[in-house]
Coordinates of C-alpha atoms (C1' of nucleotides) in Angstrom, one line a residue:
Chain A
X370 CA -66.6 -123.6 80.9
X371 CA -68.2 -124.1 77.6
X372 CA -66.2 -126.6 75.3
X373 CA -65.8 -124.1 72.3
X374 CA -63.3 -122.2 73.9
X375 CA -61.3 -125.8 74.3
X376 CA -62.2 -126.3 70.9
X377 CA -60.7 -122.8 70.1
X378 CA -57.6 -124.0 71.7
X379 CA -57.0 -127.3 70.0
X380 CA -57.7 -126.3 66.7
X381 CA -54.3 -123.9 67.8
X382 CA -52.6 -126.4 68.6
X383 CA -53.5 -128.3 65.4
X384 CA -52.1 -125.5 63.6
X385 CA -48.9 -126.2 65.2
X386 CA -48.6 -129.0 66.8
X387 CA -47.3 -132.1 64.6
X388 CA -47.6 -134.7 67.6
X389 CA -50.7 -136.8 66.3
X390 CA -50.9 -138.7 69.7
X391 CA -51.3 -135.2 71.7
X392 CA -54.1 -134.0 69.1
X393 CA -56.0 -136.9 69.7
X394 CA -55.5 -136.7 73.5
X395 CA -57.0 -133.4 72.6
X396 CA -60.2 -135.1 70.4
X397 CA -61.0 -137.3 73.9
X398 CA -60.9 -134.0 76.1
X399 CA -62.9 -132.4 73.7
X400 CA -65.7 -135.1 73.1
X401 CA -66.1 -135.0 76.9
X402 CA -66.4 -131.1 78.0
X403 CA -67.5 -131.9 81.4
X404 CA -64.6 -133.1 82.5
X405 CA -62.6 -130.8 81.4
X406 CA -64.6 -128.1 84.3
X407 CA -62.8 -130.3 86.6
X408 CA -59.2 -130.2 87.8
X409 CA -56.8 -132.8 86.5
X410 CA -55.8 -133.5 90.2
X411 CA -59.5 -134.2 91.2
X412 CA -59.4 -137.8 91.7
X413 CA -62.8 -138.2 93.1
X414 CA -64.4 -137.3 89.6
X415 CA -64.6 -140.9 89.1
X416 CA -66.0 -142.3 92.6
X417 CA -69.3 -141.7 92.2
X418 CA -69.5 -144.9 89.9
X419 CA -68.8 -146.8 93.3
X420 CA -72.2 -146.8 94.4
X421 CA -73.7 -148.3 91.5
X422 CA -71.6 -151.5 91.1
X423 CA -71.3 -153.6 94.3
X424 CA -68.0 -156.1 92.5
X425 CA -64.7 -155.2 94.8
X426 CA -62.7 -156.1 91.8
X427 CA -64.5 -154.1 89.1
X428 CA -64.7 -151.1 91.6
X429 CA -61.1 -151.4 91.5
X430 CA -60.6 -151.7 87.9
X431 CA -63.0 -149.7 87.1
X432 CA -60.6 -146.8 89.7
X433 CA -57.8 -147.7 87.9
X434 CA -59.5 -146.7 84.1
X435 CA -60.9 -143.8 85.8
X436 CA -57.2 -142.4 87.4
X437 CA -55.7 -143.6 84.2
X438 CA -57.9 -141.7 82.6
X439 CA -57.7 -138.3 84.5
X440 CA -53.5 -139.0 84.7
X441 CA -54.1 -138.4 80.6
X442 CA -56.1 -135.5 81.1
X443 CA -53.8 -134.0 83.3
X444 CA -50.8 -134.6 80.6
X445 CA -53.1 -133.4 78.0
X446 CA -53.6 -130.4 80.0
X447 CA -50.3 -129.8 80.5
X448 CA -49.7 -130.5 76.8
X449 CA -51.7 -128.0 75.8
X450 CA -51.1 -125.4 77.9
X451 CA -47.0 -125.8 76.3
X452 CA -48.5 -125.6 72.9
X453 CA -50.5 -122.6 73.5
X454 CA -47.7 -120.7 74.7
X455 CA -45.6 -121.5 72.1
X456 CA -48.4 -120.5 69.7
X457 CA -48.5 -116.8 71.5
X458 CA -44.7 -116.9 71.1
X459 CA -45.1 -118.1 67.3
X460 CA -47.8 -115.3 67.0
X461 CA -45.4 -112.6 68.2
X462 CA -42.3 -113.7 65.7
X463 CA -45.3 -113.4 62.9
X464 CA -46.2 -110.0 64.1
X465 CA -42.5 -108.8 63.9
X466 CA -42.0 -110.8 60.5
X467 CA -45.2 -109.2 58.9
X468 CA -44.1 -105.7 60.4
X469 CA -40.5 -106.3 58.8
X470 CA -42.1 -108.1 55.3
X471 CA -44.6 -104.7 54.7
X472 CA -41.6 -102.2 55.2
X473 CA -40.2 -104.0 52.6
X474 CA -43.1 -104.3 50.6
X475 CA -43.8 -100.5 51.0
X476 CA -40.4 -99.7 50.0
X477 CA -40.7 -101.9 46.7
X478 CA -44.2 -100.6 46.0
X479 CA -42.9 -97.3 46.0
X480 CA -39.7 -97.8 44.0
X481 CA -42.1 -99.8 41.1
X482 CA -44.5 -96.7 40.9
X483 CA -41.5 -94.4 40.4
X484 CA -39.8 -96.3 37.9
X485 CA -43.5 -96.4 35.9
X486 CA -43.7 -92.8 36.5
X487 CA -40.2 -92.3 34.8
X488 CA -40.8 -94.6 32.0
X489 CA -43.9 -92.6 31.2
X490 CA -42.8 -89.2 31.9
X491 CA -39.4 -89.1 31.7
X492 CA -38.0 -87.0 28.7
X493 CA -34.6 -87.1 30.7
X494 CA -32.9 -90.4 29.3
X495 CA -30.7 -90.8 32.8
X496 CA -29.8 -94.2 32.5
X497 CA -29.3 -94.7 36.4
X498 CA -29.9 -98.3 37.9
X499 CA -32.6 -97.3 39.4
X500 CA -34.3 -95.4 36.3
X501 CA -33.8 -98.2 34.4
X502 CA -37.2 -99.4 33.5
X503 CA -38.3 -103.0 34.1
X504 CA -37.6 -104.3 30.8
X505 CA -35.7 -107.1 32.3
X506 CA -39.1 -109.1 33.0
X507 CA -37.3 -112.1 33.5
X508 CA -35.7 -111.0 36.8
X509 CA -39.2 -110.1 38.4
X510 CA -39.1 -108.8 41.7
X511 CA -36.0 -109.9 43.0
X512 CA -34.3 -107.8 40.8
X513 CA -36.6 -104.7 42.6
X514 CA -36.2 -105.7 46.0
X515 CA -32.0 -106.0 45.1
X516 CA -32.2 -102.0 43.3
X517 CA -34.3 -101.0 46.7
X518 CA -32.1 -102.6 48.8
X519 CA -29.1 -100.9 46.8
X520 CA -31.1 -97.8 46.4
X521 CA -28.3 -95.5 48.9
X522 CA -25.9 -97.2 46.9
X523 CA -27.1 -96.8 43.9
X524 CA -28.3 -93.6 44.2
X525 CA -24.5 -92.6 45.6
X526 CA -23.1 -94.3 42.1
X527 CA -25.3 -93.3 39.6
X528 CA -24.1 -94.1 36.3
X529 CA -21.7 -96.7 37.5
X530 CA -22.4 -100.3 37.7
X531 CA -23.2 -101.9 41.0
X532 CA -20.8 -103.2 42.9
X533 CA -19.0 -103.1 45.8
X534 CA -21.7 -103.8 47.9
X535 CA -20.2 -107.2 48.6
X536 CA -22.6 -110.0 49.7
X537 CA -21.6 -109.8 53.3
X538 CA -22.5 -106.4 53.2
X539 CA -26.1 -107.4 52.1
X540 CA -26.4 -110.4 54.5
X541 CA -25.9 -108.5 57.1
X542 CA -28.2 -105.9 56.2
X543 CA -30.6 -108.6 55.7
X544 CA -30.2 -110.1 58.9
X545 CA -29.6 -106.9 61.0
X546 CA -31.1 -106.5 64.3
X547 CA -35.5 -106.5 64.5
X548 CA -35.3 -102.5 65.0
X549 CA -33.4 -102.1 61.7
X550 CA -34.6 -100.8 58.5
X551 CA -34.7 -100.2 54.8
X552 CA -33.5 -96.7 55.9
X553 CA -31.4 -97.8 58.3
X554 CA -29.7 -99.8 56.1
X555 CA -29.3 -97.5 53.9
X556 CA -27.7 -95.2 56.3
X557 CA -25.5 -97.8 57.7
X558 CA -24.2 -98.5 54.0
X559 CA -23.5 -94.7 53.9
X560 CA -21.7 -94.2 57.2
X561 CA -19.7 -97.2 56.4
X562 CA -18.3 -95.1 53.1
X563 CA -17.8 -91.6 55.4
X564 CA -17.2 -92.8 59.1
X565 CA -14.9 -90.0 59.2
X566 CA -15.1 -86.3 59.4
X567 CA -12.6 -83.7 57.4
X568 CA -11.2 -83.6 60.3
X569 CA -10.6 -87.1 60.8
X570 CA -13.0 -87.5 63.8
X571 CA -14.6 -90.8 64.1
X572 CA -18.6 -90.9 63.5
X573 CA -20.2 -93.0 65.9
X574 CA -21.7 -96.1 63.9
X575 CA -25.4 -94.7 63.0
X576 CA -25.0 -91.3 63.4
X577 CA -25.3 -88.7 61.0
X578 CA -25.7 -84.9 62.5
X579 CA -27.8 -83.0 60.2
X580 CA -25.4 -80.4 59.5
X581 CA -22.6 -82.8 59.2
X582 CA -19.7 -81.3 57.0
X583 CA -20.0 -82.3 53.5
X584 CA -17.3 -84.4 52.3
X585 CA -14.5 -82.5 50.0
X586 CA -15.8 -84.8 47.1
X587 CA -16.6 -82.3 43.8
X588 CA -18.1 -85.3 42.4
X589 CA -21.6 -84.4 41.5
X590 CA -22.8 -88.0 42.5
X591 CA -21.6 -87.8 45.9
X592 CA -23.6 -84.6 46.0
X593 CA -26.9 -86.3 44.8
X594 CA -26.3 -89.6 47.3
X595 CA -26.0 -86.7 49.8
X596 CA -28.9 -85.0 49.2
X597 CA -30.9 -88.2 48.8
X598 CA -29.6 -89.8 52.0
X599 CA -30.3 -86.5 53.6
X600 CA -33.7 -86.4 52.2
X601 CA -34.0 -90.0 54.2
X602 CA -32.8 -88.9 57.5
X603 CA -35.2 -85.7 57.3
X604 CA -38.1 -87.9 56.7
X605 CA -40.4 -87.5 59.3
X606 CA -43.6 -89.3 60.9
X607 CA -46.0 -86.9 63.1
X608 CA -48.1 -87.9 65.5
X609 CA -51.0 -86.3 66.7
X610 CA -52.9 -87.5 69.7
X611 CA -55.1 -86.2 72.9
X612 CA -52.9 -86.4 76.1
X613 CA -52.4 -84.4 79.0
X614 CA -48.9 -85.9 79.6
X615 CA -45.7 -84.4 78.4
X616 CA -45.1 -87.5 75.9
X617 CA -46.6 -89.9 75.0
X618 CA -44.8 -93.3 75.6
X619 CA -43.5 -95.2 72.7
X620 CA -41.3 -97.8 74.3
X621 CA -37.9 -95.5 73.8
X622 CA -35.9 -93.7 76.2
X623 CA -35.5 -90.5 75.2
X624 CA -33.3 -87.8 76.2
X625 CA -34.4 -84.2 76.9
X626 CA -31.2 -81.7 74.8
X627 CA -33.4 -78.5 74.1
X628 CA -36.3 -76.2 74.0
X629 CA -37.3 -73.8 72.0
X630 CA -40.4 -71.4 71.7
X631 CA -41.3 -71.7 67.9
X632 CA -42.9 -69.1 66.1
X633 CA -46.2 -68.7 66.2
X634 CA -47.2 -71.4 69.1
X635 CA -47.3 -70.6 72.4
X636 CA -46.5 -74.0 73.4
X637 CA -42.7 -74.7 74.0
X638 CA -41.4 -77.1 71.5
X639 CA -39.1 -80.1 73.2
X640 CA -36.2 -81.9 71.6
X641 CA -35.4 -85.3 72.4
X642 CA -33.0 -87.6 71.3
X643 CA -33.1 -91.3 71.3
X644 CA -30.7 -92.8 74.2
X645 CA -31.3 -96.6 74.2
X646 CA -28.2 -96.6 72.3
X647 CA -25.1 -94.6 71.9
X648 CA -24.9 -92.6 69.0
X649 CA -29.2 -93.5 68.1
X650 CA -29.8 -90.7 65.5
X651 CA -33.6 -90.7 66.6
X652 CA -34.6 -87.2 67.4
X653 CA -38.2 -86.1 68.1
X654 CA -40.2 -83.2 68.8
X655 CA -43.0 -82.6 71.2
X656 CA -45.1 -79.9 70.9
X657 CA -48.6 -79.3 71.8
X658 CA -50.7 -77.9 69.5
X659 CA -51.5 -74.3 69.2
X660 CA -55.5 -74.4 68.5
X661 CA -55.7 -77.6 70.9
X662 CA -53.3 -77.5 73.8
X663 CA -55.3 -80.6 74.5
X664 CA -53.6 -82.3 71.3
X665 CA -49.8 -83.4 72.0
X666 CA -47.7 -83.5 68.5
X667 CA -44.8 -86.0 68.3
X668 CA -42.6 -85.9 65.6
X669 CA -40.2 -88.5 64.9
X670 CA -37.3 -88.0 62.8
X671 CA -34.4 -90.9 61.9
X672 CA -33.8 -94.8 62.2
X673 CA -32.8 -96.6 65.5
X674 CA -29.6 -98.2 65.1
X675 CA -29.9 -100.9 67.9
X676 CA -32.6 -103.3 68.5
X677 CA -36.1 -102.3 69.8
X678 CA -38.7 -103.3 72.3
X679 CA -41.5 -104.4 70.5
X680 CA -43.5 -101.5 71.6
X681 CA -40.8 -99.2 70.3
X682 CA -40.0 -101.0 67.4
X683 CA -43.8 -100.8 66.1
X684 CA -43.2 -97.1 66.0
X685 CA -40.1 -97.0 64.1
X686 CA -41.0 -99.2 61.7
X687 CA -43.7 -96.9 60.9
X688 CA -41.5 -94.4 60.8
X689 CA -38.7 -95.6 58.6
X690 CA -41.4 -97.7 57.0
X691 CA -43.6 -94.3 55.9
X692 CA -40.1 -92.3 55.2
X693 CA -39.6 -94.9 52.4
X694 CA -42.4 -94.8 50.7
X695 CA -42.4 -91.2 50.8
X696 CA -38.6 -90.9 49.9
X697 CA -38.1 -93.8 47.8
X698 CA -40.4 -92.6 44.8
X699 CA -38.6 -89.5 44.8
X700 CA -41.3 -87.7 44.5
X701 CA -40.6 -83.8 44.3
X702 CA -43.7 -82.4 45.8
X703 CA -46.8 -83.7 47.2
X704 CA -48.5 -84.0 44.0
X705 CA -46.3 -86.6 43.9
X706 CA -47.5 -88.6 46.6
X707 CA -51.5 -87.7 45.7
X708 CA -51.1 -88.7 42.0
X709 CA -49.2 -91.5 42.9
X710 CA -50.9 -95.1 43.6
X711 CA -50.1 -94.8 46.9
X712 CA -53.3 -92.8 47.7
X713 CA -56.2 -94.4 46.1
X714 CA -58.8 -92.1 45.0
X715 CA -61.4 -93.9 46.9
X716 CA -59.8 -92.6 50.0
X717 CA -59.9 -89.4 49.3
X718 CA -62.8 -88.7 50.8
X719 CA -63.7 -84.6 51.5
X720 CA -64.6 -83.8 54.6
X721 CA -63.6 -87.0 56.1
X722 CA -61.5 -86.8 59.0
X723 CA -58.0 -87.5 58.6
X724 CA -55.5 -89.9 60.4
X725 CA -52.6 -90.5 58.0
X726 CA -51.3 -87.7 56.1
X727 CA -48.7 -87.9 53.5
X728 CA -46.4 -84.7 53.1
X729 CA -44.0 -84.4 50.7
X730 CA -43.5 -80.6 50.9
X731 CA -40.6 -78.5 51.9
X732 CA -38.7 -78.9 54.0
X733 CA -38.9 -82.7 54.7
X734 CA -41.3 -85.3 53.7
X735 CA -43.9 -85.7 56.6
X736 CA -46.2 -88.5 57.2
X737 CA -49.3 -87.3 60.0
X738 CA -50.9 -89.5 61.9
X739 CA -53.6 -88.1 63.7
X740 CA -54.9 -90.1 66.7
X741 CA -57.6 -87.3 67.8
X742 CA -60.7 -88.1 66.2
X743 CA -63.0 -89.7 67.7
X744 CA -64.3 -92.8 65.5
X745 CA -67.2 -92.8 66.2
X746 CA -67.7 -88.9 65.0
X747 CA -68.4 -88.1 61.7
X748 CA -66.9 -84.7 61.4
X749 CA -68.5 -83.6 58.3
X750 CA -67.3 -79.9 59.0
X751 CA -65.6 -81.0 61.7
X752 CA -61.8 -81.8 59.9
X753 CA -59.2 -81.1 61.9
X754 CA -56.8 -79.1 60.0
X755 CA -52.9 -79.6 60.6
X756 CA -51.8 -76.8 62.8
X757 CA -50.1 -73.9 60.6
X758 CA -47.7 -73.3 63.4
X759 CA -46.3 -76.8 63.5
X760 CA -43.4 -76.9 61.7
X761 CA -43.1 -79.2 58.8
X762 CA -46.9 -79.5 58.4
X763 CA -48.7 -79.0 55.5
X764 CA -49.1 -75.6 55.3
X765 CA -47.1 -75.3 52.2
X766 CA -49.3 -77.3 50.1
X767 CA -51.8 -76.5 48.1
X768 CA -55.2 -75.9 48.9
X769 CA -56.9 -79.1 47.4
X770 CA -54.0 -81.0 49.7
X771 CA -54.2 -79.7 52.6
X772 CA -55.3 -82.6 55.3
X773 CA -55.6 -84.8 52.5
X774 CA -57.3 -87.4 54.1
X775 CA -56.0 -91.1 53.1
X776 CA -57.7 -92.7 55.6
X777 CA -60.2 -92.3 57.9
X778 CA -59.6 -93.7 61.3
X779 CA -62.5 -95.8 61.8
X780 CA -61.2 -97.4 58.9
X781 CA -57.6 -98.0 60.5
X782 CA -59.4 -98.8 63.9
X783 CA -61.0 -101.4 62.5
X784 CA -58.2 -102.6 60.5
X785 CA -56.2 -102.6 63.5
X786 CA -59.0 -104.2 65.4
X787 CA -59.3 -106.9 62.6
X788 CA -55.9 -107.4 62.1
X789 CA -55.2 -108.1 65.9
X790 CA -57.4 -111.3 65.4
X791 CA -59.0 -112.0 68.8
X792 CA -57.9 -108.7 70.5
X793 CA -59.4 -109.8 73.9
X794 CA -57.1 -113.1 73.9
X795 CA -53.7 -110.3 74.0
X796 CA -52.9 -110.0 77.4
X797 CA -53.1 -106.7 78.7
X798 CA -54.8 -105.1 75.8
X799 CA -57.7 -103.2 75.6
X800 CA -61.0 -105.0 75.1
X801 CA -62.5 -104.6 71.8
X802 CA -65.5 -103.5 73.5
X803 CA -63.9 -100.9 74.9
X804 CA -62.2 -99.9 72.2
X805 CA -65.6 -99.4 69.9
X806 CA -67.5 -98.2 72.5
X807 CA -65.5 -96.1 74.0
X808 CA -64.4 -92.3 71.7
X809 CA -61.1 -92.8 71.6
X810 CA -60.4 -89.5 71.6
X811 CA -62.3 -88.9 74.7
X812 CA -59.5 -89.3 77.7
X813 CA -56.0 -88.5 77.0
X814 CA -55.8 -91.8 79.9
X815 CA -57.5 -94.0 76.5
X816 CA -54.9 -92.3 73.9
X817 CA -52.1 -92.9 76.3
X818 CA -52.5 -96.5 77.1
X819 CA -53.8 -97.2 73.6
X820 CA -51.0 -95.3 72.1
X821 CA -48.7 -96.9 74.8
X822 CA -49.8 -100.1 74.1
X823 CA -47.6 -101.6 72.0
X824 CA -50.0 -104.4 70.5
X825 CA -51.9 -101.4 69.2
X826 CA -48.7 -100.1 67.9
X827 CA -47.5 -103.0 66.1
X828 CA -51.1 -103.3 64.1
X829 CA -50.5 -99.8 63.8
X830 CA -47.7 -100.8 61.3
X831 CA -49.6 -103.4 60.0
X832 CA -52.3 -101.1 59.3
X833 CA -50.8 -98.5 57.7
X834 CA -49.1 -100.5 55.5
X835 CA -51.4 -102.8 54.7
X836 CA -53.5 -99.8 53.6
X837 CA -50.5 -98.0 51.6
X838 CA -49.7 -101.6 50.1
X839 CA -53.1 -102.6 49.5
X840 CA -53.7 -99.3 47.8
X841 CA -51.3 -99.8 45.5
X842 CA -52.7 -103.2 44.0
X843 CA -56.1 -101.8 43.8
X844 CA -54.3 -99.0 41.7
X845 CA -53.7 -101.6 39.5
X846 CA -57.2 -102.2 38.8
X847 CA -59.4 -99.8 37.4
X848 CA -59.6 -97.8 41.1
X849 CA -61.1 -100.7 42.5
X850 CA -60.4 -100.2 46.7
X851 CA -60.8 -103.8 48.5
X852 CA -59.4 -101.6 52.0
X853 CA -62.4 -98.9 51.2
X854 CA -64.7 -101.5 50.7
X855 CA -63.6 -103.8 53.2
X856 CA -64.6 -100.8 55.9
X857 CA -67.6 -99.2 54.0
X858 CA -69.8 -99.2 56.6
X859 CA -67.6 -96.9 58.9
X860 CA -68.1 -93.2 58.2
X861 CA -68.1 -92.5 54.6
X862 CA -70.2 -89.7 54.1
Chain B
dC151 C1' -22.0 -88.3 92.5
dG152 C1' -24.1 -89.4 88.3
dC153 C1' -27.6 -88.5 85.4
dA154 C1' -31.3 -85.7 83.4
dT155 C1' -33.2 -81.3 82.6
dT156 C1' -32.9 -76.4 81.7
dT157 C1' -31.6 -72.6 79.1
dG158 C1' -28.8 -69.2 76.8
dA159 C1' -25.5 -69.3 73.1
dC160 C1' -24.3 -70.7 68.9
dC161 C1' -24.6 -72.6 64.1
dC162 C1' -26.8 -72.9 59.8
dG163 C1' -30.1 -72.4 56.1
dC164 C1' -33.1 -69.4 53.9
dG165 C1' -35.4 -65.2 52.3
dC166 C1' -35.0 -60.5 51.5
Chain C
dG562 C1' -24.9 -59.0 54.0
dC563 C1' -28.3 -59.2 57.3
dG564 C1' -32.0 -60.8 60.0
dC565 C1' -35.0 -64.5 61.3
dG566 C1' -36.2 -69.0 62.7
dG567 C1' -35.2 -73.8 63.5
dG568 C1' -32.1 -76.9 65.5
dT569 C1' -28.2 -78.2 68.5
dC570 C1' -24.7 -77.6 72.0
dA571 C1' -23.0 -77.4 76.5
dA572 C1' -22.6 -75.2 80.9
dA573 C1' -25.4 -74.6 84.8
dT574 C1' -28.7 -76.5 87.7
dG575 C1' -31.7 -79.9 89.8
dC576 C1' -32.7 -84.3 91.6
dG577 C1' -32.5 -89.0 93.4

DNA sequence: CGCATTTGACCCGCGC
DNA sequence: GCGCGGGTCAAATGCG
């Protein structure tokens, strides 16, 4: 129809395409819209010029110009239609490379606020690798990103030098499967070391019971990589959405292994395990909640060792990615978290609803996404308290904690909406009108498919870490929030 | 028949 | 040491 959507399209394909001769095919479609309304077959486009010049021979020539002419267009078409699906391909390798990149990044943030937080606090002079403070400018980041990547490792040899982990070892970490993880790696490093139980029994590559039988070792750094690797499989992301379904959909399979009635919630809680792959150490619990039965509460727990769908793989990267930032600054109790940079004081705004909820209390580090507000609400005295009957939640914290709001979810909708670029051009996603118009907490049917969408899981990631990450710099300045300000006009009351 | 779900039993950690 | 509660196992059962 109207020539800037054609536009639209060849300034994507300029982006990508290096063939001069097909952009300026492009240029000639595009400084003639009308034809482009036609079909490149429609050979009478041209005719009409018959009537008004009597000449045989120029009718003919002028035929020929006019078929060579819609011949071009046709290739141009076809041209473009190629490029523009390798662009959506290009965009999706992007997506999962930005997903992958801010794990990373939120892993590395983490580990550099720790190590500032040691340097300035510490009166214990334990000279581990990773406690070693950044004296050694000259390395820069690479040497961070090599301690976090070492960090089970490291945390496993403590005093001793670094080592074994051979370059192989780190390649292949590096280029492990889309689905893997910081944490995964981690793991994988670890079960590579104790693939074996005392009795000799062969561990399936990945998994890692929770009450696996500690190794005979007396050494007390085998104890601490232990407890630390422990800490990183107990790590846990909740989510908390409206649906009348038993699960939500996440893109996994998951297997059904128990049930229990917990204490204190009248709702059945489920236990499922991950079966896409043989030995997947993903668990997770469902549980409704016990104020709002209305209010389904998944909790994931552990990294996929296989590949993912993308719409599954959005999730887990959340996952993993949240457990690591949680985990990797070691931080002892949620004051930790909340004093840390990775919560900007701008955020921390009473009384505003809550959708991402660090938890570093006992038992396990938690993060809470909660996907039941309604953007469009502003809930002064409305916030939705974590349930005291879900397990894990943040009952345990203290008073001036609890449901901590990081961020607000009109501000993580509209991140996710802005970081999806033209949401309307994804196929089969929501239209942004719908999206803003439209409570999202209104119809479990809108949290399912929205939850279950797996473009609105991936920006999910992107989202959240883009917030945690962005945080972080701002911290560096004096509390400045560009994420806060970016979204000011969303409900900050 | 194979696979998934159900459900009671069991294990383990924690607090008293 | 004991009880409690969370988590897991595995036999029984259901289903396609």
């Amino acid at each position: 129809m109207e020539p800037v959507d054609h536009k639209r399209v060849v300034n994507e394909m300029d982006f990508f395409a290096g063939d001069r001769s097909s952009n300026r095919h492009v240029k000639i479609e595009t400084e003639h819209p009308g034809l482009l309304q036609d079909q490149a077959g429609d050979v009478n486009t041209g005719l009409n010029l018959l009537t008004t010049n009597g000449a045989a021979s120029e009718k003919s020539s002028q035929n020929l110009k006019e078929k060579q002419r819609v011949n071009q267009l046709a290739d141009t078409r076809s041209e473009l239609e190629r490029v523009n699906a390798e662009n959506q391909r290009l965009k999706l390798t992007l997506n999962q490379v930005n997903n992958n990149y801010f794990a990373l990044q939120m892993h590395l943030v983490s580990l550099m606020q720790r190590q500032r937080n040691r340097i300035a606090g510490s009166s214990e002079a334990n000279n581990t690798k990773i406690d070693r403070p950044m004296e050694d400018k000259t390395h820069g980041e690479s040497i961070v990103a090599r301690q976090f990547m070492d960090l089970g490792q490291a945390a496993k040899a403590e005093k001793d030098e670094i080592s074994e982990s051979s370059s192989r070892d780190r390649s292949a970490e590096l280029s492990g499967s889309p689905g893997n993880t910081i944490v995964e790696s981690m793991e994988r490093r670890e079960n590579n070391s104790t693939t074996t139980t005392p009795e000799g029994l062969p561990q399936p590559p990945g998994w890692l019971p929770n009450k696996a039988p500690k190794l005979n070792s007396t050494s007390k750094d085998n104890e601490q990589a232990q407890q630390t690797m422990a800490m990183i499989r107990k790590a846990r992301v909740s989510v908390r959405a409206r649906s009348e379904a038993s699960m939500i959909s996440d893109g996994c399979q998951w297997r059904k292994y128990g049930q229990k009635m917990a204490k204190g919630n009248p709702c059945p809680r489920a236990y499922y395990r991950c079966t896409m792959a043989t030995g997947c150490p993903v668990r997770k619990q469902v549980q409704r909640c016990a104020e709002d039965t209305s209010i389904l509460v998944t909790t994931y727990e552990g990294n996929h060792n296989h590949p993912l769908p993308p719409a599954a793989m959005a999730m887990a990267s959340t996952t993993s990615a949240a457990a690591s930032t949680l985990l990797s600054g070691s931080m002892p109790s949620a004051d930790g978290i909340m004093n840390s940079s990775l919560v900007p004081k701008g955020m921390m705004l009473p009384g505003s609803p809550s959708l991402v909820t660090l938890s570093a209390s006992a038992p396990f580090p938690t993060v809470t996404l909660d996907l039941t507000h309604n953007p469009n609400q502003r809930p002064l005295n409305q916030l939705h308290p974590i349930s005291p009957h879900w397990p894990h939640n943040l009952s345990s914290l203290p008073p001036h904690l609890l449901g901590h709001p990081v961020y607000n979810q009109s501000k993580l909708l509209g991140t996710v909406l802005s970081s999806q670029g033209n949401i309307n051009e994804l196929p089969g996603h929501l239209p942004q009108n719908q999206m803003q118009g439209h409570p999202v907490a209104d119809t479990a049917a809108t949290v399912a498919a929205i939850t279950a969408d797996p473009n609105f899981t991936a920006a999910l990631v992107s989202a959240i870490t883009s917030i945690i990450g962005n945080s972080h710099r701002d911290n560096g300045g004096a509390n400045s929030n560009s994420t806060t300000s970016r979204n000011t006009t969303d409900n900050n009351t």
